[in-house]
PDB file of C-alpha atoms and ligand atoms in Angstrom:
ATOM      1  CA  UNK A   1      -0.345  -0.330   0.087  1.00 91.00           C
ATOM      2  CA  UNK A   2       2.663   2.327   1.246  1.00 89.00           C
ATOM      3  CA  UNK A   3       4.595   2.128  -2.277  1.00 95.00           C
ATOM      4  CA  UNK A   4       1.130   3.821  -4.024  1.00 97.00           C
ATOM      5  CA  UNK A   5       2.315   6.870  -2.309  1.00 98.00           C
ATOM      6  CA  UNK A   6       4.122  10.177  -3.823  1.00 97.00           C
ATOM      7  CA  UNK A   7       4.755  11.722  -0.837  1.00 98.00           C
ATOM      8  CA  UNK A   8       3.898  11.745   2.727  1.00 98.00           C
ATOM      9  CA  UNK A   9       2.174  15.108   3.780  1.00 98.00           C
ATOM     10  CA  UNK A  10       1.310  15.276   7.394  1.00 98.00           C
ATOM     11  CA  UNK A  11       3.334  12.351   9.276  1.00 98.00           C
ATOM     12  CA  UNK A  12       1.997  10.413  12.640  1.00 98.00           C
ATOM     13  CA  UNK A  13       3.928  12.468  15.147  1.00 98.00           C
ATOM     14  CA  UNK A  14       3.096  16.025  13.536  1.00 98.00           C
ATOM     15  CA  UNK A  15      -1.278  14.150  13.645  1.00 98.00           C
ATOM     16  CA  UNK A  16      -0.640  13.256  17.082  1.00 98.00           C
ATOM     17  CA  UNK A  17       0.983  16.897  18.675  1.00 98.00           C
ATOM     18  CA  UNK A  18      -2.150  19.102  16.194  1.00 98.00           C
ATOM     19  CA  UNK A  19      -4.565  16.933  18.018  1.00 98.00           C
ATOM     20  CA  UNK A  20      -3.015  17.728  21.689  1.00 98.00           C
ATOM     21  CA  UNK A  21      -3.877  20.786  21.314  1.00 98.00           C
ATOM     22  CA  UNK A  22      -6.672  21.102  19.454  1.00 98.00           C
ATOM     23  CA  UNK A  23      -8.342  18.792  22.245  1.00 98.00           C
ATOM     24  CA  UNK A  24      -7.656  21.248  24.991  1.00 98.00           C
ATOM     25  CA  UNK A  25      -9.010  24.251  22.821  1.00 98.00           C
ATOM     26  CA  UNK A  26     -11.959  22.217  22.742  1.00 98.00           C
ATOM     27  CA  UNK A  27     -12.142  21.913  26.133  1.00 97.00           C
ATOM     28  CA  UNK A  28     -11.005  25.272  26.591  1.00 97.00           C
ATOM     29  CA  UNK A  29     -13.020  26.801  25.216  1.00 97.00           C
ATOM     30  CA  UNK A  30     -16.814  24.978  26.920  1.00 97.00           C
ATOM     31  CA  UNK A  31     -18.238  27.223  29.269  1.00 96.00           C
ATOM     32  CA  UNK A  32     -18.184  26.169  33.262  1.00 95.00           C
ATOM     33  CA  UNK A  33     -21.489  24.848  34.816  1.00 91.00           C
ATOM     34  CA  UNK A  34     -22.201  24.053  37.967  1.00 90.00           C
ATOM     35  CA  UNK A  35     -17.419  24.132  38.349  1.00 93.00           C
ATOM     36  CA  UNK A  36     -17.129  22.397  35.405  1.00 94.00           C
ATOM     37  CA  UNK A  37     -17.037  21.953  31.868  1.00 95.00           C
ATOM     38  CA  UNK A  38     -20.383  21.530  29.908  1.00 96.00           C
ATOM     39  CA  UNK A  39     -21.211  18.438  28.655  1.00 97.00           C
ATOM     40  CA  UNK A  40     -20.029  18.425  25.169  1.00 98.00           C
ATOM     41  CA  UNK A  41     -22.040  15.847  22.245  1.00 98.00           C
ATOM     42  CA  UNK A  42     -19.380  15.906  19.994  1.00 98.00           C
ATOM     43  CA  UNK A  43     -20.535  13.979  16.099  1.00 98.00           C
ATOM     44  CA  UNK A  44     -18.189  13.032  13.983  1.00 97.00           C
ATOM     45  CA  UNK A  45     -19.626  12.668   9.627  1.00 97.00           C
ATOM     46  CA  UNK A  46     -19.082   9.137   8.667  1.00 95.00           C
ATOM     47  CA  UNK A  47     -16.838   7.408   7.938  1.00 93.00           C
ATOM     48  CA  UNK A  48     -13.651  10.395   6.872  1.00 95.00           C
ATOM     49  CA  UNK A  49     -14.410  11.363  10.420  1.00 97.00           C
ATOM     50  CA  UNK A  50     -13.978   7.709  12.487  1.00 97.00           C
ATOM     51  CA  UNK A  51     -10.763   7.690  12.644  1.00 98.00           C
ATOM     52  CA  UNK A  52      -9.480  11.467  13.409  1.00 98.00           C
ATOM     53  CA  UNK A  53     -12.044  10.815  15.934  1.00 98.00           C
ATOM     54  CA  UNK A  54     -11.211   8.192  18.224  1.00 98.00           C
ATOM     55  CA  UNK A  55      -7.798  10.358  18.254  1.00 98.00           C
ATOM     56  CA  UNK A  56      -9.270  12.910  19.615  1.00 98.00           C
ATOM     57  CA  UNK A  57     -11.856  11.673  21.724  1.00 98.00           C
ATOM     58  CA  UNK A  58      -9.196  10.057  24.055  1.00 98.00           C
ATOM     59  CA  UNK A  59      -7.525  14.085  24.202  1.00 98.00           C
ATOM     60  CA  UNK A  60     -10.607  15.538  25.909  1.00 98.00           C
ATOM     61  CA  UNK A  61     -11.334  14.611  29.936  1.00 97.00           C
ATOM     62  CA  UNK A  62     -14.227  15.663  30.262  1.00 96.00           C
ATOM     63  CA  UNK A  63     -18.062  14.237  30.319  1.00 97.00           C
ATOM     64  CA  UNK A  64     -19.195  14.063  26.195  1.00 98.00           C
ATOM     65  CA  UNK A  65     -21.447  11.875  24.846  1.00 97.00           C
ATOM     66  CA  UNK A  66     -20.641  10.516  21.318  1.00 97.00           C
ATOM     67  CA  UNK A  67     -23.525  10.450  17.709  1.00 97.00           C
ATOM     68  CA  UNK A  68     -23.275  10.819  14.410  1.00 96.00           C
ATOM     69  CA  UNK A  69     -23.867  12.206  10.829  1.00 96.00           C
ATOM     70  CA  UNK A  70     -23.782   9.655   8.138  1.00 94.00           C
ATOM     71  CA  UNK A  71     -22.842  11.960   4.947  1.00 91.00           C
ATOM     72  CA  UNK A  72     -21.462  10.272   1.622  1.00 81.00           C
ATOM     73  CA  UNK A  73     -20.530  12.793  -2.158  1.00 75.00           C
ATOM     74  CA  UNK A  74     -21.984  10.955  -5.391  1.00 64.00           C
ATOM     75  CA  UNK A  75     -19.247  12.415  -6.787  1.00 65.00           C
ATOM     76  CA  UNK A  76     -16.054  11.139  -9.165  1.00 65.00           C
ATOM     77  CA  UNK A  77     -13.320   9.200  -7.091  1.00 69.00           C
ATOM     78  CA  UNK A  78     -11.305  12.365  -6.044  1.00 76.00           C
ATOM     79  CA  UNK A  79     -13.815  15.763  -6.865  1.00 73.00           C
ATOM     80  CA  UNK A  80     -17.136  15.975  -4.770  1.00 70.00           C
ATOM     81  CA  UNK A  81     -19.687  15.529  -5.475  1.00 73.00           C
ATOM     82  CA  UNK A  82     -23.507  15.950  -4.377  1.00 79.00           C
ATOM     83  CA  UNK A  83     -23.578  14.950  -0.854  1.00 85.00           C
ATOM     84  CA  UNK A  84     -26.435  13.385   0.447  1.00 87.00           C
ATOM     85  CA  UNK A  85     -26.774  11.721   3.846  1.00 89.00           C
ATOM     86  CA  UNK A  86     -28.135   8.233   5.197  1.00 88.00           C
ATOM     87  CA  UNK A  87     -30.611   8.832   7.655  1.00 86.00           C
ATOM     88  CA  UNK A  88     -29.960   5.011   8.809  1.00 80.00           C
ATOM     89  CA  UNK A  89     -26.174   4.895   9.148  1.00 82.00           C
ATOM     90  CA  UNK A  90     -27.366   8.896  11.674  1.00 86.00           C
ATOM     91  CA  UNK A  91     -27.874   8.584  14.931  1.00 90.00           C
ATOM     92  CA  UNK A  92     -28.828  11.685  16.185  1.00 93.00           C
ATOM     93  CA  UNK A  93     -31.621  12.914  19.755  1.00 92.00           C
ATOM     94  CA  UNK A  94     -34.619  14.238  18.354  1.00 94.00           C
ATOM     95  CA  UNK A  95     -33.401  17.121  19.873  1.00 95.00           C
ATOM     96  CA  UNK A  96     -30.001  19.203  20.781  1.00 97.00           C
ATOM     97  CA  UNK A  97     -31.791  21.551  23.496  1.00 97.00           C
ATOM     98  CA  UNK A  98     -29.009  23.015  25.338  1.00 96.00           C
ATOM     99  CA  UNK A  99     -26.374  21.020  24.276  1.00 97.00           C
ATOM    100  CA  UNK A 100     -22.912  22.416  23.396  1.00 98.00           C
ATOM    101  CA  UNK A 101     -22.149  20.702  19.707  1.00 98.00           C
ATOM    102  CA  UNK A 102     -18.804  20.177  18.019  1.00 98.00           C
ATOM    103  CA  UNK A 103     -19.335  18.371  15.055  1.00 98.00           C
ATOM    104  CA  UNK A 104     -16.347  16.708  13.004  1.00 98.00           C
ATOM    105  CA  UNK A 105     -14.875  15.846   9.925  1.00 98.00           C
ATOM    106  CA  UNK A 106     -11.782  14.550   8.016  1.00 98.00           C
ATOM    107  CA  UNK A 107     -11.506  17.429   5.270  1.00 97.00           C
ATOM    108  CA  UNK A 108     -12.996  20.524   4.141  1.00 96.00           C
ATOM    109  CA  UNK A 109     -12.957  21.186   0.567  1.00 94.00           C
ATOM    110  CA  UNK A 110     -16.108  22.436  -1.783  1.00 91.00           C
ATOM    111  CA  UNK A 111     -18.395  22.417   2.257  1.00 93.00           C
ATOM    112  CA  UNK A 112     -20.495  21.058   0.556  1.00 93.00           C
ATOM    113  CA  UNK A 113     -21.285  17.429   3.244  1.00 93.00           C
ATOM    114  CA  UNK A 114     -19.852  19.982   6.299  1.00 95.00           C
ATOM    115  CA  UNK A 115     -22.589  22.836   5.438  1.00 95.00           C
ATOM    116  CA  UNK A 116     -25.270  19.980   5.465  1.00 94.00           C
ATOM    117  CA  UNK A 117     -24.449  18.750   8.810  1.00 95.00           C
ATOM    118  CA  UNK A 118     -24.580  22.081  10.437  1.00 96.00           C
ATOM    119  CA  UNK A 119     -28.050  22.935   9.518  1.00 95.00           C
ATOM    120  CA  UNK A 120     -29.432  19.373  10.117  1.00 94.00           C
ATOM    121  CA  UNK A 121     -27.741  19.752  13.602  1.00 96.00           C
ATOM    122  CA  UNK A 122     -29.222  23.721  13.840  1.00 97.00           C
ATOM    123  CA  UNK A 123     -32.658  22.490  13.500  1.00 96.00           C
ATOM    124  CA  UNK A 124     -32.017  20.229  16.434  1.00 97.00           C
ATOM    125  CA  UNK A 125     -31.928  23.662  18.541  1.00 97.00           C
ATOM    126  CA  UNK A 126     -27.999  23.540  20.541  1.00 98.00           C
ATOM    127  CA  UNK A 127     -26.787  25.664  22.480  1.00 98.00           C
ATOM    128  CA  UNK A 128     -23.947  25.865  20.259  1.00 98.00           C
ATOM    129  CA  UNK A 129     -22.482  24.766  17.087  1.00 98.00           C
ATOM    130  CA  UNK A 130     -19.266  24.352  17.109  1.00 98.00           C
ATOM    131  CA  UNK A 131     -17.417  22.824  12.926  1.00 98.00           C
ATOM    132  CA  UNK A 132     -13.795  20.772  13.773  1.00 98.00           C
ATOM    133  CA  UNK A 133     -11.308  19.516  10.542  1.00 98.00           C
ATOM    134  CA  UNK A 134      -8.849  18.101  10.830  1.00 98.00           C
ATOM    135  CA  UNK A 135      -7.602  19.709   7.395  1.00 98.00           C
ATOM    136  CA  UNK A 136      -8.788  22.130   4.851  1.00 97.00           C
ATOM    137  CA  UNK A 137      -7.894  23.136   1.461  1.00 97.00           C
ATOM    138  CA  UNK A 138      -7.743  26.528  -0.020  1.00 95.00           C
ATOM    139  CA  UNK A 139     -10.656  27.114  -2.333  1.00 91.00           C
ATOM    140  CA  UNK A 140     -12.664  29.799  -1.878  1.00 89.00           C
ATOM    141  CA  UNK A 141     -15.480  27.860  -0.891  1.00 86.00           C
ATOM    142  CA  UNK A 142     -13.821  26.014   1.919  1.00 86.00           C
ATOM    143  CA  UNK A 143     -13.590  29.399   3.374  1.00 87.00           C
ATOM    144  CA  UNK A 144     -17.069  30.729   3.512  1.00 91.00           C
ATOM    145  CA  UNK A 145     -17.872  27.533   5.708  1.00 94.00           C
ATOM    146  CA  UNK A 146     -17.164  28.392   9.484  1.00 93.00           C
ATOM    147  CA  UNK A 147     -14.590  25.829  11.041  1.00 96.00           C
ATOM    148  CA  UNK A 148     -13.797  26.716  14.364  1.00 97.00           C
ATOM    149  CA  UNK A 149     -11.519  24.695  14.773  1.00 98.00           C
ATOM    150  CA  UNK A 150      -8.700  23.312  11.731  1.00 98.00           C
ATOM    151  CA  UNK A 151      -6.026  20.654  12.192  1.00 98.00           C
ATOM    152  CA  UNK A 152      -4.224  21.627   9.136  1.00 98.00           C
ATOM    153  CA  UNK A 153      -4.692  23.291   6.221  1.00 97.00           C
ATOM    154  CA  UNK A 154      -2.980  22.148   3.486  1.00 98.00           C
ATOM    155  CA  UNK A 155      -2.284  22.494  -0.645  1.00 97.00           C
ATOM    156  CA  UNK A 156      -5.463  21.832  -3.081  1.00 95.00           C
ATOM    157  CA  UNK A 157      -3.056  18.126  -3.551  1.00 96.00           C
ATOM    158  CA  UNK A 158      -6.382  14.835  -3.354  1.00 96.00           C
ATOM    159  CA  UNK A 159      -5.111  12.935  -0.413  1.00 98.00           C
ATOM    160  CA  UNK A 160      -5.890   9.939   1.182  1.00 98.00           C
ATOM    161  CA  UNK A 161      -4.718   8.509   5.361  1.00 98.00           C
ATOM    162  CA  UNK A 162      -5.763   9.099   8.994  1.00 98.00           C
ATOM    163  CA  UNK A 163     -10.332   7.777   7.395  1.00 98.00           C
ATOM    164  CA  UNK A 164      -9.092   9.897   3.905  1.00 97.00           C
ATOM    165  CA  UNK A 165     -10.056   7.880   1.406  1.00 96.00           C
ATOM    166  CA  UNK A 166      -9.891   7.547  -2.794  1.00 96.00           C
ATOM    167  CA  UNK A 167     -11.681   4.776  -3.937  1.00 94.00           C
ATOM    168  CA  UNK A 168     -13.102   2.664  -0.301  1.00 94.00           C
ATOM    169  CA  UNK A 169      -8.864   3.234  -0.260  1.00 96.00           C
ATOM    170  CA  UNK A 170      -6.386   3.757   1.813  1.00 98.00           C
ATOM    171  CA  UNK A 171      -8.351   5.122   4.761  1.00 98.00           C
ATOM    172  CA  UNK A 172      -6.735   2.407   7.360  1.00 98.00           C
ATOM    173  CA  UNK A 173      -2.451   5.207   6.031  1.00 98.00           C
ATOM    174  CA  UNK A 174      -2.314   6.211   9.560  1.00 98.00           C
ATOM    175  CA  UNK A 175       0.022   9.943   8.507  1.00 98.00           C
ATOM    176  CA  UNK A 176      -1.931  11.591   5.453  1.00 98.00           C
ATOM    177  CA  UNK A 177      -0.115  10.902   2.111  1.00 98.00           C
ATOM    178  CA  UNK A 178      -0.474  12.186  -1.798  1.00 98.00           C
ATOM    179  CA  UNK A 179      -0.618   9.081  -3.950  1.00 98.00           C
ATOM    180  CA  UNK A 180       1.097   8.668  -6.934  1.00 97.00           C
ATOM    181  CA  UNK A 181      -0.355  10.618 -10.607  1.00 95.00           C
ATOM    182  CA  UNK A 182      -1.156   6.858 -11.663  1.00 95.00           C
ATOM    183  CA  UNK A 183      -3.043   4.793  -8.433  1.00 96.00           C
ATOM    184  CA  UNK A 184      -5.390   7.720  -8.889  1.00 95.00           C
ATOM    185  CA  UNK A 185      -5.792   7.154 -12.229  1.00 94.00           C
ATOM    186  CA  UNK A 186      -6.254   4.237 -11.495  1.00 93.00           C
ATOM    187  CA  UNK A 187      -9.207   4.715  -8.800  1.00 91.00           C
ATOM    188  CA  UNK A 188     -10.670   7.680 -10.794  1.00 83.00           C
ATOM    189  CA  UNK A 189     -14.672   6.233 -11.933  1.00 65.00           C
ATOM    190  CA  UNK A 190     -14.341   3.482 -10.050  1.00 52.00           C
ATOM    191  CA  UNK A 191     -17.160   5.215  -7.837  1.00 47.00           C
ATOM    192  CA  UNK A 192     -19.347   2.023  -6.135  1.00 41.00           C
ATOM    193  CA  UNK A 193     -16.202   1.376  -4.104  1.00 43.00           C
ATOM    194  CA  UNK A 194     -16.285   4.457  -2.205  1.00 45.00           C
ATOM    195  CA  UNK A 195     -18.506   3.296   0.245  1.00 40.00           C
TER     196      UNK A 195
HETATM  197  P1  IMP B   1     -16.959  18.986   0.214  1.00 84.64           P
HETATM  198  O1  IMP B   1     -18.042  18.552   0.953  1.00 84.64           O
HETATM  199  O2  IMP B   1     -16.389  18.718  -0.515  1.00 84.64           O
HETATM  200  O3  IMP B   1     -16.127  19.779   1.298  1.00 84.64           O
HETATM  201  O4  IMP B   1     -15.789  17.377   0.925  1.00 84.64           O
HETATM  202  C1  IMP B   1     -16.516  16.671   2.538  1.00 84.64           C
HETATM  203  C2  IMP B   1     -15.857  15.015   1.271  1.00 84.64           C
HETATM  204  O5  IMP B   1     -15.502  14.896  -0.062  1.00 84.64           O
HETATM  205  C3  IMP B   1     -15.187  14.604   2.648  1.00 84.64           C
HETATM  206  O6  IMP B   1     -15.042  14.571   4.187  1.00 84.64           O
HETATM  207  C4  IMP B   1     -14.209  13.823   2.346  1.00 84.64           C
HETATM  208  O7  IMP B   1     -14.724  12.606   2.055  1.00 84.64           O
HETATM  209  C5  IMP B   1     -14.513  13.954   0.105  1.00 84.64           C
HETATM  210  N1  IMP B   1     -12.744  14.280  -0.066  1.00 84.64           N
HETATM  211  C6  IMP B   1     -12.822  16.361  -0.378  1.00 84.64           C
HETATM  212  N2  IMP B   1     -11.221  16.003  -0.138  1.00 84.64           N
HETATM  213  C7  IMP B   1     -10.507  14.764  -0.318  1.00 84.64           C
HETATM  214  C8  IMP B   1      -9.699  14.429  -0.018  1.00 84.64           C
HETATM  215  O8  IMP B   1      -8.575  14.702  -0.715  1.00 84.64           O
HETATM  216  N3  IMP B   1      -8.620  12.871   0.278  1.00 84.64           N
HETATM  217  C9  IMP B   1      -9.715  12.368   0.235  1.00 84.64           C
HETATM  218  N4  IMP B   1     -11.406  12.610   0.751  1.00 84.64           N
HETATM  219  C10 IMP B   1     -11.697  13.995   0.041  1.00 84.64           C
HETATM  220 MG1   MG B   2     -16.149  11.359   3.633  1.00 84.64          MG
END
Protein backbone atom coordinates (compact mmCIF):
# COMPACT_ATOMS: atom_id res chain seq x y z
CA UNK A 1 0.00 0.00 0.00
CA UNK A 2 2.80 2.47 0.85
CA UNK A 3 4.30 2.08 -2.65
CA UNK A 4 1.11 3.76 -3.94
CA UNK A 5 2.16 7.01 -2.27
CA UNK A 6 4.00 9.90 -3.89
CA UNK A 7 4.76 11.77 -0.66
CA UNK A 8 3.84 12.09 2.99
CA UNK A 9 2.22 15.44 3.72
CA UNK A 10 1.63 15.12 7.49
CA UNK A 11 3.35 12.55 9.71
CA UNK A 12 1.85 10.56 12.58
CA UNK A 13 3.83 12.66 15.07
CA UNK A 14 2.57 15.93 13.60
CA UNK A 15 -1.02 14.65 13.77
CA UNK A 16 -0.62 13.51 17.39
CA UNK A 17 0.84 16.85 18.45
CA UNK A 18 -1.90 18.85 16.72
CA UNK A 19 -4.64 16.66 18.23
CA UNK A 20 -3.29 17.44 21.72
CA UNK A 21 -3.67 21.15 20.91
CA UNK A 22 -7.14 20.82 19.37
CA UNK A 23 -8.46 18.83 22.34
CA UNK A 24 -7.05 21.35 24.82
CA UNK A 25 -8.59 24.25 22.91
CA UNK A 26 -11.97 22.51 22.64
CA UNK A 27 -12.15 21.90 26.40
CA UNK A 28 -10.96 25.45 27.18
CA UNK A 29 -13.77 26.86 24.97
CA UNK A 30 -16.54 25.01 26.84
CA UNK A 31 -18.66 27.15 29.15
CA UNK A 32 -18.39 26.29 32.85
CA UNK A 33 -21.56 24.89 34.42
CA UNK A 34 -21.69 24.04 38.15
CA UNK A 35 -17.94 24.54 38.37
CA UNK A 36 -17.13 22.09 35.55
CA UNK A 37 -16.78 22.29 31.77
CA UNK A 38 -20.20 21.77 30.17
CA UNK A 39 -20.91 18.37 28.63
CA UNK A 40 -19.90 18.07 24.99
CA UNK A 41 -21.87 16.40 22.18
CA UNK A 42 -19.39 15.33 19.53
CA UNK A 43 -20.79 14.43 16.10
CA UNK A 44 -18.37 12.88 13.62
CA UNK A 45 -19.43 12.78 9.97
CA UNK A 46 -19.05 9.18 8.88
CA UNK A 47 -16.96 7.59 7.51
CA UNK A 48 -14.00 9.92 7.00
CA UNK A 49 -14.01 11.37 10.53
CA UNK A 50 -13.86 7.96 12.22
CA UNK A 51 -10.10 7.71 12.78
CA UNK A 52 -9.67 11.38 13.69
CA UNK A 53 -12.56 11.25 16.18
CA UNK A 54 -11.36 8.05 17.83
CA UNK A 55 -7.99 9.67 18.55
CA UNK A 56 -9.46 13.06 19.48
CA UNK A 57 -11.97 11.87 22.10
CA UNK A 58 -9.27 10.03 24.04
CA UNK A 59 -7.57 13.39 24.58
CA UNK A 60 -10.72 15.04 25.99
CA UNK A 61 -10.89 14.41 29.75
CA UNK A 62 -14.40 15.85 30.32
CA UNK A 63 -17.93 14.41 29.99
CA UNK A 64 -18.93 13.89 26.38
CA UNK A 65 -21.40 11.92 24.32
CA UNK A 66 -20.90 10.76 20.78
CA UNK A 67 -23.52 10.73 17.99
CA UNK A 68 -23.02 10.13 14.28
CA UNK A 69 -24.09 11.70 11.01
CA UNK A 70 -23.47 9.80 7.79
CA UNK A 71 -23.04 11.84 4.63
CA UNK A 72 -21.54 10.52 1.44
CA UNK A 73 -20.52 12.57 -1.53
CA UNK A 74 -21.41 10.77 -4.74
CA UNK A 75 -18.94 12.34 -7.11
CA UNK A 76 -15.99 10.98 -9.05
CA UNK A 77 -13.26 9.28 -7.06
CA UNK A 78 -11.39 12.54 -6.42
CA UNK A 79 -13.88 15.30 -7.17
CA UNK A 80 -16.66 16.61 -4.93
CA UNK A 81 -20.13 15.46 -5.90
CA UNK A 82 -23.64 15.75 -4.58
CA UNK A 83 -23.69 15.24 -0.79
CA UNK A 84 -26.43 12.93 0.49
CA UNK A 85 -27.33 12.00 4.05
CA UNK A 86 -27.73 8.35 4.98
CA UNK A 87 -30.44 8.49 7.65
CA UNK A 88 -30.07 4.83 8.55
CA UNK A 89 -26.48 5.40 9.66
CA UNK A 90 -27.24 8.70 11.40
CA UNK A 91 -27.80 8.54 15.16
CA UNK A 92 -28.89 11.85 16.61
CA UNK A 93 -31.24 12.65 19.48
CA UNK A 94 -34.58 14.24 18.53
CA UNK A 95 -33.38 17.56 19.81
CA UNK A 96 -30.15 19.03 21.13
CA UNK A 97 -31.60 21.84 23.24
CA UNK A 98 -29.08 23.10 25.77
CA UNK A 99 -26.28 20.93 24.33
CA UNK A 100 -22.85 22.13 23.23
CA UNK A 101 -22.16 20.45 19.91
CA UNK A 102 -18.97 20.05 17.90
CA UNK A 103 -19.29 18.57 14.41
CA UNK A 104 -16.17 16.70 13.30
CA UNK A 105 -15.05 15.94 9.75
CA UNK A 106 -11.90 14.81 8.02
CA UNK A 107 -11.61 17.58 5.42
CA UNK A 108 -13.22 20.82 4.33
CA UNK A 109 -13.08 21.00 0.53
CA UNK A 110 -16.17 22.33 -1.29
CA UNK A 111 -17.91 22.62 2.08
CA UNK A 112 -21.07 20.83 0.87
CA UNK A 113 -20.80 18.01 3.39
CA UNK A 114 -20.23 20.20 6.41
CA UNK A 115 -22.85 22.77 5.39
CA UNK A 116 -25.42 20.01 5.11
CA UNK A 117 -24.46 18.61 8.52
CA UNK A 118 -24.46 22.10 10.10
CA UNK A 119 -27.97 22.82 8.77
CA UNK A 120 -29.25 19.47 10.00
CA UNK A 121 -27.78 19.89 13.51
CA UNK A 122 -28.78 23.55 13.80
CA UNK A 123 -32.41 22.53 13.27
CA UNK A 124 -32.12 20.44 16.49
CA UNK A 125 -31.62 23.67 18.46
CA UNK A 126 -28.22 23.18 20.21
CA UNK A 127 -26.99 25.80 22.73
CA UNK A 128 -23.83 26.11 20.62
CA UNK A 129 -22.54 24.57 17.40
CA UNK A 130 -18.89 24.50 16.41
CA UNK A 131 -17.09 22.65 13.64
CA UNK A 132 -13.77 20.83 13.77
CA UNK A 133 -11.94 19.58 10.68
CA UNK A 134 -8.59 17.83 10.52
CA UNK A 135 -7.73 19.33 7.12
CA UNK A 136 -8.83 22.34 5.09
CA UNK A 137 -8.10 22.97 1.41
CA UNK A 138 -7.39 26.52 0.16
CA UNK A 139 -10.59 26.90 -1.86
CA UNK A 140 -12.90 29.94 -1.66
CA UNK A 141 -15.78 27.61 -0.87
CA UNK A 142 -13.91 26.10 2.10
CA UNK A 143 -13.18 29.53 3.54
CA UNK A 144 -16.85 30.49 3.41
CA UNK A 145 -17.84 27.62 5.70
CA UNK A 146 -17.22 28.43 9.37
CA UNK A 147 -14.84 26.02 11.16
CA UNK A 148 -13.62 26.96 14.64
CA UNK A 149 -11.05 24.17 14.86
CA UNK A 150 -8.80 23.39 11.89
CA UNK A 151 -6.00 20.85 12.26
CA UNK A 152 -3.99 21.73 9.16
CA UNK A 153 -4.42 23.99 6.15
CA UNK A 154 -3.13 21.96 3.20
CA UNK A 155 -2.44 22.61 -0.50
CA UNK A 156 -5.12 21.74 -3.06
CA UNK A 157 -3.94 18.15 -3.56
CA UNK A 158 -5.94 14.94 -3.26
CA UNK A 159 -4.84 13.26 -0.03
CA UNK A 160 -5.49 9.92 1.65
CA UNK A 161 -4.92 8.30 5.04
CA UNK A 162 -6.01 8.78 8.64
CA UNK A 163 -9.63 8.19 7.60
CA UNK A 164 -9.50 9.80 4.15
CA UNK A 165 -10.08 7.47 1.23
CA UNK A 166 -9.54 7.01 -2.46
CA UNK A 167 -12.36 4.82 -3.79
CA UNK A 168 -12.81 3.47 -0.26
CA UNK A 169 -9.15 2.50 0.24
CA UNK A 170 -6.22 3.91 2.27
CA UNK A 171 -8.30 5.03 5.28
CA UNK A 172 -6.06 2.86 7.46
CA UNK A 173 -2.81 4.70 6.65
CA UNK A 174 -1.61 6.30 9.90
CA UNK A 175 -0.43 9.51 8.17
CA UNK A 176 -1.78 11.94 5.54
CA UNK A 177 -0.24 11.24 2.13
CA UNK A 178 -0.54 12.15 -1.54
CA UNK A 179 -1.17 9.10 -3.77
CA UNK A 180 0.83 8.74 -6.97
CA UNK A 181 -0.96 10.13 -10.07
CA UNK A 182 -1.25 6.70 -11.70
CA UNK A 183 -2.87 5.32 -8.53
CA UNK A 184 -5.44 8.13 -8.59
CA UNK A 185 -5.97 7.47 -12.29
CA UNK A 186 -6.49 3.74 -11.66
CA UNK A 187 -9.24 4.46 -9.13
CA UNK A 188 -10.88 7.41 -10.87
CA UNK A 189 -14.37 6.55 -11.98
CA UNK A 190 -14.48 3.64 -9.57
CA UNK A 191 -17.48 5.16 -7.83
CA UNK A 192 -19.12 1.99 -6.63
CA UNK A 193 -16.15 1.24 -4.39
CA UNK A 194 -16.24 4.62 -2.66
CA UNK A 195 -18.55 3.52 0.09
P1 LIG B 1 -16.75 18.69 0.62
O1 LIG B 1 -18.19 18.32 0.81
O2 LIG B 1 -16.40 19.01 -0.82
O3 LIG B 1 -16.22 19.74 1.60
O4 LIG B 1 -15.89 17.40 0.79
C1 LIG B 1 -15.87 16.72 1.92
C2 LIG B 1 -15.74 15.26 1.64
O5 LIG B 1 -15.12 14.99 0.38
C3 LIG B 1 -14.85 14.73 2.70
O6 LIG B 1 -15.61 14.27 3.81
C4 LIG B 1 -14.13 13.64 1.97
O7 LIG B 1 -14.87 12.46 2.06
C5 LIG B 1 -14.10 14.05 0.52
N1 LIG B 1 -12.79 14.67 0.14
C6 LIG B 1 -12.55 15.94 -0.21
N2 LIG B 1 -11.25 16.13 -0.50
C7 LIG B 1 -10.64 14.93 -0.30
C8 LIG B 1 -9.28 14.46 -0.42
O8 LIG B 1 -8.32 15.19 -0.74
N3 LIG B 1 -9.09 13.15 -0.13
C9 LIG B 1 -10.07 12.30 0.24
N4 LIG B 1 -11.36 12.70 0.38
C10 LIG B 1 -11.63 14.00 0.11
MG1 LIG C 1 -15.88 11.60 3.74
